[in-house]
Coordinates of C-alpha atoms in Angstrom, one line a residue:
M285 CA -44.0 18.9 -154.1
K286 CA -43.8 18.5 -150.3
Q287 CA -42.1 15.3 -150.3
Y288 CA -38.9 17.0 -152.0
I289 CA -39.0 19.9 -149.4
I290 CA -39.0 17.3 -146.6
I291 CA -36.3 15.4 -148.2
T292 CA -34.0 18.4 -149.1
L293 CA -34.3 19.4 -145.4
F294 CA -33.5 16.1 -144.2
G295 CA -30.7 16.1 -146.5
L296 CA -29.4 19.5 -144.6
I297 CA -29.5 17.6 -141.1
P298 CA -25.8 16.3 -141.5
F299 CA -24.5 20.0 -141.7
I300 CA -26.0 20.8 -138.5
N301 CA -24.9 18.0 -136.4
F302 CA -21.2 17.6 -136.5
S303 CA -19.6 15.3 -134.5
Q304 CA -18.0 16.1 -131.0
S305 CA -16.0 19.4 -131.5
K306 CA -15.2 21.4 -128.9
D307 CA -14.4 24.6 -131.0
A308 CA -17.8 24.8 -133.0
T309 CA -19.1 28.3 -133.2
N310 CA -22.8 28.3 -133.0
G311 CA -25.8 30.6 -132.4
F312 CA -28.6 32.5 -133.4
G313 CA -29.5 36.1 -134.8
F314 CA -31.6 38.0 -137.2
V315 CA -31.1 39.6 -140.6
V316 CA -33.2 41.8 -142.9
N317 CA -32.8 40.8 -146.3
S318 CA -34.2 42.8 -149.5
S319 CA -34.7 41.0 -152.6
F320 CA -35.0 41.8 -155.9
N321 CA -36.0 39.0 -158.4
A322 CA -36.3 39.2 -162.3
E323 CA -39.5 37.7 -162.4
L324 CA -41.3 40.1 -159.8
Y325 CA -41.3 43.7 -160.2
P326 CA -41.4 45.1 -156.6
V327 CA -38.4 44.7 -154.3
R328 CA -39.1 42.5 -151.2
I329 CA -38.2 42.7 -147.4
V330 CA -37.8 39.7 -145.4
P331 CA -37.2 39.9 -142.0
S332 CA -35.5 36.6 -140.9
V333 CA -34.1 34.4 -138.1
I334 CA -30.6 32.9 -138.2
Y335 CA -29.2 29.7 -137.0
F336 CA -25.5 29.4 -137.7
K337 CA -23.1 26.4 -137.0
R338 CA -19.6 26.3 -138.0
N339 CA -19.3 27.2 -141.6
N340 CA -23.2 26.7 -142.1
Q341 CA -26.0 29.5 -141.8
F342 CA -29.5 28.8 -142.1
E343 CA -32.1 31.6 -142.4
L344 CA -35.8 31.4 -142.3
G345 CA -38.2 34.7 -142.9
V346 CA -41.5 36.1 -144.0
G347 CA -41.4 38.7 -146.7
F348 CA -43.6 41.4 -147.8
N349 CA -43.4 44.6 -150.0
P350 CA -43.1 48.1 -148.7
L351 CA -43.0 49.8 -152.0
S352 CA -46.4 48.0 -152.9
R353 CA -48.9 49.3 -155.4
Q354 CA -52.3 49.6 -154.7
T355 CA -53.1 46.8 -157.2
Q356 CA -50.6 44.4 -156.3
K357 CA -50.0 42.6 -153.0
L358 CA -47.1 40.4 -152.2
L359 CA -46.6 37.8 -149.4
S360 CA -43.5 35.6 -149.3
S361 CA -41.5 33.1 -147.1
E362 CA -38.0 32.3 -147.6
F363 CA -35.3 29.9 -146.5
N364 CA -31.6 30.6 -147.2
Y365 CA -28.5 28.2 -146.5
K366 CA -25.5 29.3 -146.8
Y367 CA -22.1 27.7 -146.6
F368 CA -18.9 29.4 -145.8
P369 CA -15.7 27.8 -147.3
N370 CA -13.6 29.7 -145.0
G371 CA -15.3 30.3 -142.1
I372 CA -17.8 33.1 -140.5
G373 CA -15.1 34.6 -138.3
K374 CA -13.2 37.0 -140.5
K375 CA -13.8 40.5 -141.9
L376 CA -14.8 39.6 -145.5
N377 CA -16.5 36.3 -145.7
M378 CA -17.2 34.7 -148.9
F379 CA -20.3 32.3 -149.0
F380 CA -22.1 29.7 -151.5
I381 CA -26.2 30.3 -151.2
A382 CA -29.1 27.9 -151.7
R383 CA -32.5 29.9 -151.7
L384 CA -36.1 28.4 -151.7
S385 CA -38.7 31.1 -151.8
Y386 CA -42.4 31.0 -152.1
V387 CA -44.3 34.5 -153.2
R388 CA -47.8 34.7 -153.4
S389 CA -48.9 37.9 -155.5
T390 CA -52.3 39.1 -155.8
R391 CA -53.2 41.6 -158.5
N392 CA -56.4 43.5 -158.4
N393 CA -56.7 45.2 -161.6
F394 CA -58.9 44.9 -164.7
Y395 CA -58.5 41.4 -164.6
P396 CA -58.3 39.9 -161.0
T397 CA -55.5 37.2 -160.6
T398 CA -53.4 35.3 -157.8
Y399 CA -50.0 33.9 -158.7
N400 CA -48.3 31.8 -156.4
Y401 CA -44.5 31.5 -157.4
L402 CA -41.9 28.8 -156.2
F403 CA -38.2 30.0 -157.0
I404 CA -35.0 27.7 -156.3
N405 CA -32.0 29.6 -156.7
G406 CA -28.0 29.1 -156.1
G407 CA -25.3 31.6 -156.1
Y408 CA -22.4 33.1 -154.6
G409 CA -22.1 36.2 -152.3
F410 CA -19.9 37.9 -149.6
E411 CA -20.4 39.3 -146.3
I412 CA -18.4 42.1 -144.5
K413 CA -18.4 42.5 -140.4
P414 CA -18.1 46.4 -139.5
S415 CA -18.3 44.9 -136.0
K416 CA -18.0 42.0 -133.9
N417 CA -21.5 40.8 -134.4
M418 CA -23.0 43.0 -137.2
F419 CA -22.6 41.8 -140.9
I420 CA -23.6 43.6 -144.4
G421 CA -24.0 41.4 -147.4
T422 CA -24.9 40.9 -150.9
N423 CA -25.3 37.8 -153.2
V424 CA -26.5 36.8 -156.8
T425 CA -28.4 33.8 -157.2
L426 CA -29.6 32.0 -160.7
G427 CA -32.2 29.5 -160.7
G428 CA -35.5 28.1 -161.9
Y429 CA -39.1 29.3 -160.9
T430 CA -42.6 27.9 -161.6
F431 CA -45.9 29.1 -161.0
N432 CA -49.7 28.5 -160.6
K433 CA -52.1 30.9 -161.7
R434 CA -56.0 31.4 -160.4
S435 CA -58.4 33.7 -162.1
E436 CA -62.3 34.2 -162.3
T437 CA -61.8 36.2 -165.5
P438 CA -63.6 34.0 -168.3
Y439 CA -60.9 35.1 -171.2
T440 CA -58.7 32.1 -172.4
A441 CA -55.5 34.2 -172.0
F442 CA -56.5 34.5 -168.3
K443 CA -57.6 30.7 -167.5
S444 CA -56.0 29.0 -164.4
Q445 CA -52.8 27.3 -164.8
N446 CA -51.2 24.3 -162.5
L447 CA -48.0 24.4 -160.9
F448 CA -44.9 23.0 -163.0
K449 CA -46.9 23.4 -166.2
E450 CA -44.7 26.2 -167.1
V451 CA -40.9 26.6 -165.9
G452 CA -38.5 29.2 -166.4
L453 CA -35.1 30.6 -165.4
N454 CA -34.8 33.3 -162.7
L455 CA -31.9 35.8 -161.7
A456 CA -32.2 37.4 -158.3
F457 CA -30.1 39.8 -156.0
Q458 CA -30.0 39.9 -152.4
F459 CA -28.6 42.7 -150.0
N460 CA -29.0 42.3 -146.2
V461 CA -27.9 43.9 -142.9
G462 CA -27.7 41.1 -140.0
Y463 CA -26.7 40.5 -136.3
W464 CA -25.3 37.4 -134.7
F465 CA -26.0 36.9 -130.8

């Protein structure tokens, strides 16, 4: 699995390194994403760091669940790549998005179990710029997921399961507020 992630990251390098262009807009920023995933019940808050260059934007963040139930704890990381076909500088910006998410869910109820989810989604969204450097956006993505499960419960219904043994479809929504420097 690691080699697929490394190959994907190396494949995105050409988008970062455009040839000599004087009008390249690039910079950094931060964004707070709220992600709702059809596979996981609670809403996740994912503060992220942004790097943007020309029509490309990369986001990397670590998330948590503010509305946590006492029996379920979530910790996640997320990498988003957004491509703006019409550029970033307009009041209304449409974009394509690719998202890679890892979520660790620990459930401490009658049968304690730990799930490690891996989501790969793609979709479409838009951003509105109310001021020069601030933006508000939303997107919807569709993709696949897999998980592994670890449990110490002796029942066959709760036996441990390896990653990629089961694969499913996933629908996710995201709302975000951010600021570019």
